[in-house]
Short mmCIF file of C-alpha atoms in Angstrom, two decimals:
data_model
loop_
_atom_site.label_atom_id
_atom_site.label_comp_id
_atom_site.label_asym_id
_atom_site.label_seq_id
_atom_site.Cartn_x
_atom_site.Cartn_y
_atom_site.Cartn_z
CA UNK A 1 19.40 9.26 4.74
CA UNK A 2 21.95 9.11 7.46
CA UNK A 3 20.24 8.18 10.83
CA UNK A 4 17.19 8.33 8.76
CA UNK A 5 13.71 9.32 10.40
CA UNK A 6 12.35 9.39 7.00
CA UNK A 7 11.71 7.45 4.10
CA UNK A 8 10.88 7.98 0.23
CA UNK A 9 7.98 6.10 -1.05
CA UNK A 10 7.48 4.89 -4.47
CA UNK A 11 5.96 8.08 -5.65
CA UNK A 12 8.81 9.97 -4.31
CA UNK A 13 7.00 11.81 -1.54
CA UNK A 14 8.96 11.73 1.85
CA UNK A 15 7.18 10.16 5.02
CA UNK A 16 7.93 10.86 8.67
CA UNK A 17 8.16 7.60 10.67
CA UNK A 18 7.51 7.89 14.15
CA UNK A 19 6.22 6.22 17.65
CA UNK A 20 2.68 6.95 18.23
CA UNK A 21 2.30 9.50 21.12
CA UNK A 22 -0.28 9.08 24.22
CA UNK A 23 -3.38 11.01 23.39
CA UNK A 24 -5.41 9.34 26.32
CA UNK A 25 -6.21 12.18 28.86
CA UNK A 26 -5.61 15.01 26.56
CA UNK A 27 -8.56 17.32 25.39
CA UNK A 28 -9.91 16.60 22.22
CA UNK A 29 -8.47 19.89 20.99
CA UNK A 30 -5.04 19.09 22.48
CA UNK A 31 -5.04 15.69 20.53
CA UNK A 32 -6.00 17.52 17.30
CA UNK A 33 -3.04 20.00 17.75
CA UNK A 34 -0.69 17.21 18.53
CA UNK A 35 -1.68 14.84 15.55
CA UNK A 36 -1.40 17.88 13.45
CA UNK A 37 1.84 18.86 14.10
CA UNK A 38 2.91 15.21 13.44
CA UNK A 39 1.04 15.07 10.08
CA UNK A 40 -1.41 12.53 11.50
CA UNK A 41 -5.01 12.51 10.38
CA UNK A 42 -7.36 12.57 13.42
CA UNK A 43 -10.80 10.89 13.33
CA UNK A 44 -12.71 10.95 16.50
CA UNK A 45 -15.98 9.88 18.23
CA UNK A 46 -17.61 12.22 21.11
CA UNK A 47 -16.24 15.50 22.69
CA UNK A 48 -14.46 16.29 25.69
CA UNK A 49 -11.38 13.83 26.91
CA UNK A 50 -9.50 11.28 24.79
CA UNK A 51 -10.37 7.73 26.67
CA UNK A 52 -9.06 5.46 23.92
CA UNK A 53 -6.99 5.52 20.86
CA UNK A 54 -5.92 3.41 18.00
CA UNK A 55 -3.14 2.93 17.31
CA UNK A 56 -1.93 2.48 20.56
CA UNK A 57 0.86 4.59 22.35
CA UNK A 58 4.02 3.47 21.37
CA UNK A 59 3.01 1.81 17.88
CA UNK A 60 5.03 2.92 14.84
CA UNK A 61 2.99 5.49 12.67
CA UNK A 62 3.72 7.61 9.57
CA UNK A 63 2.97 11.10 8.67
CA UNK A 64 -0.49 10.91 6.82
CA UNK A 65 -1.61 7.92 8.89
CA UNK A 66 -5.04 7.93 10.30
CA UNK A 67 -5.36 7.87 14.13
CA UNK A 68 -9.07 7.31 15.77
CA UNK A 69 -9.61 8.41 19.15
CA UNK A 70 -12.95 8.12 21.47
CA UNK A 71 -14.02 10.96 23.97
CA UNK A 72 -15.98 11.44 26.97
#
């Protein structure tokens, strides 16, 4: 891809590589919407506001990756 933001894996599926956004401080609902728009799978503990996340903000992630958040 010219200037590629995506890649093709061995199965021929296109994946989107991106920088992990900062979800800390968002409501759980907002974090779920953000993750969903980016094709990330959100796993969470608790409810309310996101207090921590893995992978951390700025880490390289791909669509389909799992993101774990803890909320309080």
